[in-house]
Amino acid sequence: MAKDKKKNSRPRAETPRGFRDYFGAEVTERAAMLSAITEVYHRYGFDALETSAVETLDALGKHLPDVDRPESGVFAWDGREFEDREGDLHPRDALALRYDLTAPLARVYAEHNLALPTPYRRYAVGPVWRNEKPGPGRYRQFYQCDADTVGSASPAADAEICAMLADALEAAGIARGDYVIRINNRKVLNGVMEVVGLLDPKNPEAGEEARGTVLRAIDKLDRLGPDGVRALLGEGRKDESGDFTKGAGLGAPEADIVMSFVEAERSDGAATCARLREVVAGSEAGLTGVTELETIAALLEAQGYGDRAKIDPSIVRGLGYYTGAVYEAELTFEITDEKGQKRQFGSVAGGGRYDDLVMRFTGQRVPGTGVSIGVDRLLAALRERRGATEAAYGEGPVLVTVMDKDRLSDYQTMVAELRNAGLRAEMFLGGGNMAKQLKYADKRTCPVAIIEGGNEREAGIVQLKDLALGARLAAEIETNEEWKAQPAQIEVPRANLVGEVKAMLTRGRA
Amino acid sequence: MAKDKKKNSRPRAETPRGFRDYFGAEVTERAAMLSAITEVYHRYGFDALETSAVETLDALGKHLPDVDRPESGVFAWDGREFEDREGDLHPRDALALRYDLTAPLARVYAEHNLALPTPYRRYAVGPVWRNEKPGPGRYRQFYQCDADTVGSASPAADAEICAMLADALEAAGIARGDYVIRINNRKVLNGVMEVVGLLDPKNPEAGEEARGTVLRAIDKLDRLGPDGVRALLGEGRKDESGDFTKGAGLGAPEADIVMSFVEAERSDGAATCARLREVVAGSEAGLTGVTELETIAALLEAQGYGDRAKIDPSIVRGLGYYTGAVYEAELTFEITDEKGQKRQFGSVAGGGRYDDLVMRFTGQRVPGTGVSIGVDRLLAALRERRGATEAAYGEGPVLVTVMDKDRLSDYQTMVAELRNAGLRAEMFLGGGNMAKQLKYADKRTCPVAIIEGGNEREAGIVQLKDLALGARLAAEIETNEEWKAQPAQIEVPRANLVGEVKAMLTRGRA
């Protein structure tokens, strides 16, 4: 019992469930990608904003605490000083970790709008937290990277974000031709709903359920094809297993109108908009939406983005949430998924126009439009594109091994010479013989190890071990004998250390 | 009453107490500084590590929950799923925000040590959270920037961190000559304590209180001078107000020994170490410490850091916490403080050697040494050095104003040309006349505004308004008449737009 207690009293060295650590290149590759993206945002005139991870639950909104379940979706806790903890907790006193970067933007804009310029254009990068069940590849802390223009109703603001998103993807390393920005407009969708009788502008609440069914049907176009969608717009659809999904109950003429909306894409933005104008002819809101899309298409065309930013009425994701333009960036190259199936990589960013950002705080409608990049997905795409080749060796530092413990200064001087030449280098600081030191070099994926014992010292030379070559050979060579015969180690004059190491590093990359 | 309720139902747009937002240059200057520092760390062979903000309270340790006061110093909460919330909360189930970057490092090393190389060299940058009373300039979320070598007992690891710290400060923008790295060793201090009878190696717990008094006395050298410290080592000291501070009660010979330790600094590291060797002659631990300092001094000397990394026995800060070498970086230039007094800027980084990092988790002693840079203090120092001059204008984008709403494409094309030339630029996306647009430009600190109305369009020209010059003139000119006479606005051919804007920006910086 006492033993048990002792054992249990040691803390477990574990992250909480759903959290993880990021090591080495996982950190630096993400940082490099985000730095390339935010440089584009900056050039577009957006300003950085960094809010704290912690907000009042009240300011975060959306997720409000109740007695039975103090948090749902957010990490929240009682933020009062201990001595003040009496009586009921007001949401104003509860603290919570932000679940996205938009809610803090709303708080900042409501708090500082007199000091901020209008429009306020900001970008933000950082982790957000979700108190949700974690799953494979789904963590409770992850990065978001957002850019928003708050206080502008102009479609030019939407067009600009689409152009900026294209430039940001290219700056991150996605080649032109490997992505497309698809643009749609909620108002056009509303126009379609109006024309088919599912939306009454005078009573916009009614018919919400049926509209939701239509939206979900359209979203299945990729999977079910036009016939499947059409069935779901009407009575419903029986799938291969025999299960029946109830449809939206539209008559044939109405279902035709919805389908003509979904299939309205033409050869360019102007032609697509002309077709949409026909589809929503009966709806004022719909025509406003088409006019906005026309402006966006014309601006993107004039700036040379016409080939990669397209009006696409089949995009419905987010249409339920946004109030005007909706856009998303899709990567078009193929990958092989977990099941061995080839498919397009898919969406890596999305956004749109909203007009009630600060409503909760001030009661005023302030128009805004913005985009959020899925940082982990884009990073995965870049790794997919670059391939897993290389990268294994060469990430680690050049290692100066320690043969003689009394000569640390000499070894450290070599390291200083290498560092001053801009190379990543270190002296082995652990204990142990050469075998142990080379094992360390292996774990660090060091490209080169430098060895200088007494004999080398007297002869004015050093040994350079090409560990990158060694690793490649080891993968190819069958027997130990062959291995030993390979010239992965050379002697060079001590005076030429830096030049020879550089040459070996270059050889490794050739 | 009903009205009151309605009013109260709106959330307040406020950060929680002790948290703040960072805008624009506050974010980008910090990011640039941290990027320069971590590049040095990387070149030294350190690998990035990013742990999540959230740890189990158990893994964080030090701050353990108790029934009355679930958190002290940390932000902590019940991390169990709602349905599991019965019975007592185990610290393993409580979640908390990390309060530094060292506790997560300990958890990572204990969790992954088989997969990690030994020594494990890592750097980490990120926010940490403290649940403490906030004060002026003291926030509950702030950045830390750490580098540690775990698993090496070699003084070469300490020397390397000192050299790296010097390089990092220079990379961040602190000039050589404006800083000094001061190094001391806990073992030497222990040796002094042993010699004066305040520490028995066989019973190291005894005398802790008296040793604390000695440590605090030494730490007051700057403020009280040698006589004041000597008084506090003996019976005690009466200050100007008449208040008496009880001393450590050392006899005169013992106090002399402590003073000779504090004042042991000589012209170079070797001479200082020789003097320290005399002072702690009777103590084995003390002599070990001196030998370590000698190795550190010799390594730094050999690598060319002898002029800026000094052995300084008067440094006691952190001596109570660390187990071997202790180092700190001090900025030596003068600033004028809040009270109008000139003083040295002071410490911006500190660290040292510890040997019980993972003890709590594994029961094993693992030696480590590392440094933490005070990000906000270093940033303040860089701003102090650079001066508040400049910076005001030029941070914002070049603004293309909108005279004619039907010609957004033309304006946006100008913007695209400027951006493609690498300039920061945007078209005005808000509503309003020219006065409102220029007011926006002012708030954004735009350096240049571009104006093209119908007349300009026909003539093939654009107007460039030099807002940076305008701002400077406005500060100097008394009357409105003079103001209007200044040539802060010029006409240039539309075809030369990019070149002329670049020229204006350069003129502004000359």
Short mmCIF file of C-alpha atoms in Angstrom, two decimals, chain B residues 163-396:
data_model
loop_
_atom_site.label_atom_id
_atom_site.label_comp_id
_atom_site.label_asym_id
_atom_site.label_seq_id
_atom_site.Cartn_x
_atom_site.Cartn_y
_atom_site.Cartn_z
CA ALA B 163 28.68 32.65 -26.07
CA MET B 164 25.35 31.97 -27.71
CA LEU B 165 23.64 34.55 -25.51
CA ALA B 166 26.20 37.16 -26.61
CA ASP B 167 25.64 36.30 -30.28
CA ALA B 168 21.86 36.32 -29.79
CA LEU B 169 21.91 39.80 -28.22
CA GLU B 170 23.98 41.12 -31.11
CA ALA B 171 21.70 39.45 -33.67
CA ALA B 172 18.73 41.13 -31.96
CA GLY B 173 20.43 44.51 -32.37
CA ILE B 174 22.36 45.17 -29.15
CA ALA B 175 25.81 46.48 -30.13
CA ARG B 176 29.00 44.93 -28.78
CA GLY B 177 30.09 47.12 -25.90
CA ASP B 178 26.49 47.70 -24.80
CA TYR B 179 26.23 44.43 -22.92
CA VAL B 180 28.20 42.10 -20.68
CA ILE B 181 27.59 38.47 -19.73
CA ARG B 182 28.41 37.94 -16.03
CA ILE B 183 29.16 34.43 -14.77
CA ASN B 184 29.34 32.98 -11.28
CA ASN B 185 29.05 29.51 -9.74
CA ARG B 186 26.87 28.24 -6.94
CA LYS B 187 29.55 25.76 -5.86
CA VAL B 188 32.00 28.57 -5.18
CA LEU B 189 29.40 30.28 -3.04
CA ASN B 190 28.81 26.98 -1.22
CA GLY B 191 32.57 26.81 -0.71
CA VAL B 192 32.55 30.24 0.88
CA MET B 193 29.64 29.22 3.12
CA GLU B 194 31.58 26.11 4.14
CA VAL B 195 34.72 28.11 4.94
CA VAL B 196 32.81 30.59 7.11
CA GLY B 197 30.98 27.78 8.92
CA LEU B 198 27.49 28.28 7.51
CA LEU B 199 27.42 25.02 5.53
CA ASP B 200 28.29 21.51 6.62
CA PRO B 201 28.60 19.23 3.55
CA LYS B 202 27.43 16.32 5.74
CA ASN B 203 24.31 18.19 6.83
CA PRO B 204 23.53 20.58 3.99
CA GLU B 205 20.06 21.50 5.28
CA ALA B 206 21.32 23.20 8.45
CA GLY B 207 22.06 26.91 8.30
CA GLU B 208 19.81 27.59 5.34
CA GLU B 209 18.31 30.67 6.94
CA ALA B 210 21.67 32.26 7.71
CA ARG B 211 22.88 31.50 4.19
CA GLY B 212 19.78 33.23 2.84
CA THR B 213 20.62 36.32 4.89
CA VAL B 214 24.18 36.33 3.49
CA LEU B 215 22.87 35.96 -0.06
CA ARG B 216 20.46 38.88 0.36
CA ALA B 217 23.26 40.99 1.86
CA ILE B 218 25.55 40.35 -1.12
CA ASP B 219 22.72 41.18 -3.52
CA LYS B 220 22.57 44.70 -2.02
CA LEU B 221 26.17 45.55 -2.98
CA ASP B 222 25.08 47.90 -5.76
CA ARG B 223 22.74 49.81 -3.48
CA LEU B 224 24.54 49.82 -0.11
CA GLY B 225 28.21 49.56 -1.11
CA PRO B 226 30.80 47.30 0.62
CA ASP B 227 30.32 48.87 4.08
CA GLY B 228 26.59 48.31 4.04
CA VAL B 229 26.99 44.69 2.94
CA ARG B 230 29.63 44.11 5.61
CA ALA B 231 27.28 45.43 8.29
CA LEU B 232 24.55 43.05 7.11
CA LEU B 233 26.99 40.13 7.20
CA GLY B 234 27.71 40.95 10.86
CA GLU B 235 25.29 42.24 13.51
CA GLY B 236 23.06 44.20 11.21
CA ARG B 237 22.52 47.67 9.79
CA LYS B 238 20.53 50.74 10.68
CA ASP B 239 19.32 52.63 7.57
CA GLU B 240 18.79 56.39 7.22
CA SER B 241 15.26 56.19 8.53
CA GLY B 242 16.50 54.49 11.67
CA ASP B 243 15.10 51.05 10.79
CA PHE B 244 17.36 48.20 11.82
CA THR B 245 17.91 45.14 9.61
CA LYS B 246 19.24 42.16 11.50
CA GLY B 247 22.45 40.74 10.01
CA ALA B 248 23.78 37.21 9.44
CA GLY B 249 25.80 37.35 12.67
CA LEU B 250 29.17 36.46 11.16
CA GLY B 251 32.34 37.33 13.06
CA ALA B 252 34.82 39.76 11.53
CA PRO B 253 37.17 37.14 9.99
CA GLU B 254 34.21 35.30 8.41
CA ALA B 255 32.67 38.50 7.08
CA ASP B 256 36.09 39.35 5.61
CA ILE B 257 36.09 36.04 3.74
CA VAL B 258 32.63 36.69 2.29
CA MET B 259 33.71 40.21 1.27
CA SER B 260 36.84 38.86 -0.38
CA PHE B 261 34.59 36.52 -2.41
CA VAL B 262 32.31 39.37 -3.47
CA GLU B 263 35.28 41.53 -4.41
CA ALA B 264 37.32 38.80 -6.07
CA GLU B 265 36.96 40.13 -9.61
CA ARG B 266 40.35 40.81 -11.24
CA SER B 267 41.48 41.97 -14.67
CA ASP B 268 40.62 38.71 -16.43
CA GLY B 269 38.92 35.40 -15.83
CA ALA B 270 42.09 33.49 -15.02
CA ALA B 271 43.17 36.07 -12.40
CA THR B 272 39.69 36.15 -10.85
CA CYS B 273 39.65 32.35 -10.62
CA ALA B 274 43.12 32.36 -9.01
CA ARG B 275 41.83 34.76 -6.36
CA LEU B 276 38.68 32.64 -5.80
CA ARG B 277 40.88 29.58 -5.36
CA GLU B 278 42.54 31.33 -2.39
CA VAL B 279 39.20 32.35 -0.88
CA VAL B 280 37.62 28.88 -0.87
CA ALA B 281 40.89 27.01 -0.23
CA GLY B 282 39.33 24.94 2.57
CA SER B 283 36.34 23.59 0.62
CA GLU B 284 36.32 20.73 -1.86
CA ALA B 285 33.02 21.84 -3.42
CA GLY B 286 34.31 25.39 -3.67
CA LEU B 287 37.44 24.28 -5.51
CA THR B 288 35.36 22.19 -7.93
CA GLY B 289 33.33 25.31 -8.65
CA VAL B 290 36.45 27.35 -9.29
CA THR B 291 37.76 24.69 -11.69
CA GLU B 292 34.45 24.84 -13.59
CA LEU B 293 34.68 28.62 -13.80
CA GLU B 294 38.26 28.31 -15.07
CA THR B 295 37.14 25.96 -17.84
CA ILE B 296 34.29 28.30 -18.79
CA ALA B 297 36.58 31.35 -18.80
CA ALA B 298 39.22 29.55 -20.89
CA LEU B 299 36.69 28.34 -23.47
CA LEU B 300 35.14 31.79 -23.82
CA GLU B 301 38.58 33.38 -24.09
CA ALA B 302 39.64 30.90 -26.81
CA GLN B 303 36.52 31.70 -28.85
CA GLY B 304 36.99 35.45 -28.58
CA TYR B 305 34.31 36.25 -25.98
CA GLY B 306 36.75 37.21 -23.22
CA ASP B 307 35.94 40.92 -23.52
CA ARG B 308 32.18 40.52 -22.99
CA ALA B 309 31.77 37.41 -20.85
CA LYS B 310 33.26 37.92 -17.38
CA ILE B 311 33.59 35.89 -14.21
CA ASP B 312 31.88 38.10 -11.62
CA PRO B 313 31.55 36.79 -8.03
CA SER B 314 29.19 39.61 -7.06
CA ILE B 315 26.37 38.07 -9.13
CA VAL B 316 24.15 36.24 -6.68
CA ARG B 317 20.79 36.45 -8.36
CA GLY B 318 19.68 32.90 -9.05
CA LEU B 319 22.47 31.42 -6.95
CA GLY B 320 19.87 30.08 -4.55
CA TYR B 321 18.05 28.27 -7.33
CA TYR B 322 20.79 26.87 -9.55
CA THR B 323 23.31 24.18 -8.66
CA GLY B 324 26.43 25.16 -10.64
CA ALA B 325 27.24 27.92 -13.11
CA VAL B 326 24.97 30.97 -13.08
CA TYR B 327 25.01 33.62 -15.78
CA GLU B 328 23.19 36.79 -16.66
CA ALA B 329 23.26 39.31 -19.48
CA GLU B 330 23.29 42.93 -18.48
CA LEU B 331 22.87 45.93 -20.76
CA THR B 332 25.38 48.56 -19.76
CA PHE B 333 24.07 51.66 -21.51
CA GLU B 334 22.35 54.34 -19.49
CA ILE B 335 18.69 55.18 -19.60
CA THR B 336 16.63 57.78 -17.79
CA ASP B 337 14.12 56.02 -15.56
CA GLU B 338 10.60 57.08 -14.57
CA LYS B 339 12.01 59.26 -11.78
CA GLY B 340 14.32 61.10 -14.18
CA GLN B 341 17.38 59.32 -12.78
CA LYS B 342 20.10 57.97 -15.02
CA ARG B 343 20.82 54.29 -14.51
CA GLN B 344 22.10 51.27 -16.39
CA PHE B 345 19.41 49.42 -18.30
CA GLY B 346 20.24 46.23 -16.40
CA SER B 347 19.53 42.54 -16.80
CA VAL B 348 17.72 41.16 -19.86
CA ALA B 349 18.52 37.44 -19.59
CA GLY B 350 19.60 34.95 -17.01
CA GLY B 351 20.16 31.28 -16.47
CA GLY B 352 22.34 28.61 -15.04
CA ARG B 353 22.90 24.98 -14.26
CA TYR B 354 20.37 22.75 -12.52
CA ASP B 355 20.45 19.03 -11.96
CA ASP B 356 17.01 17.91 -10.93
CA LEU B 357 14.99 18.75 -14.00
CA VAL B 358 13.29 15.39 -14.42
CA MET B 359 13.76 14.15 -10.85
CA ARG B 360 10.04 14.58 -10.11
CA PHE B 361 9.10 12.30 -12.98
CA THR B 362 11.81 9.65 -13.05
CA GLY B 363 13.69 9.87 -9.77
CA GLN B 364 16.93 10.36 -11.70
CA ARG B 365 19.18 13.39 -11.65
CA VAL B 366 19.76 14.73 -15.16
CA PRO B 367 22.13 17.68 -15.42
CA GLY B 368 21.07 20.65 -17.49
CA THR B 369 21.98 24.23 -18.16
CA GLY B 370 19.97 26.92 -19.86
CA VAL B 371 19.09 30.54 -20.35
CA SER B 372 15.87 32.53 -20.54
CA ILE B 373 15.65 35.88 -22.29
CA GLY B 374 13.23 38.44 -20.90
CA VAL B 375 11.49 39.16 -24.19
CA ASP B 376 9.63 42.31 -23.14
CA ARG B 377 12.67 43.82 -21.41
CA LEU B 378 14.95 43.17 -24.38
CA LEU B 379 12.34 44.64 -26.72
CA ALA B 380 12.10 47.73 -24.51
CA ALA B 381 15.90 48.01 -24.63
CA LEU B 382 15.96 47.84 -28.43
CA ARG B 383 13.30 50.57 -28.64
CA GLU B 384 15.30 52.64 -26.15
CA ARG B 385 18.43 52.24 -28.26
CA ARG B 386 16.77 52.93 -31.58
CA GLY B 387 14.98 55.94 -30.17
CA ALA B 388 11.43 57.05 -30.76
CA THR B 389 12.50 59.15 -33.75
CA GLU B 390 11.27 57.94 -37.13
CA ALA B 391 8.83 55.05 -36.90
CA ALA B 392 5.81 57.38 -36.69
CA TYR B 393 5.25 57.63 -40.45
CA GLY B 394 6.11 55.02 -43.00
CA GLU B 395 4.76 52.05 -41.07
CA GLY B 396 1.46 52.26 -42.93
#
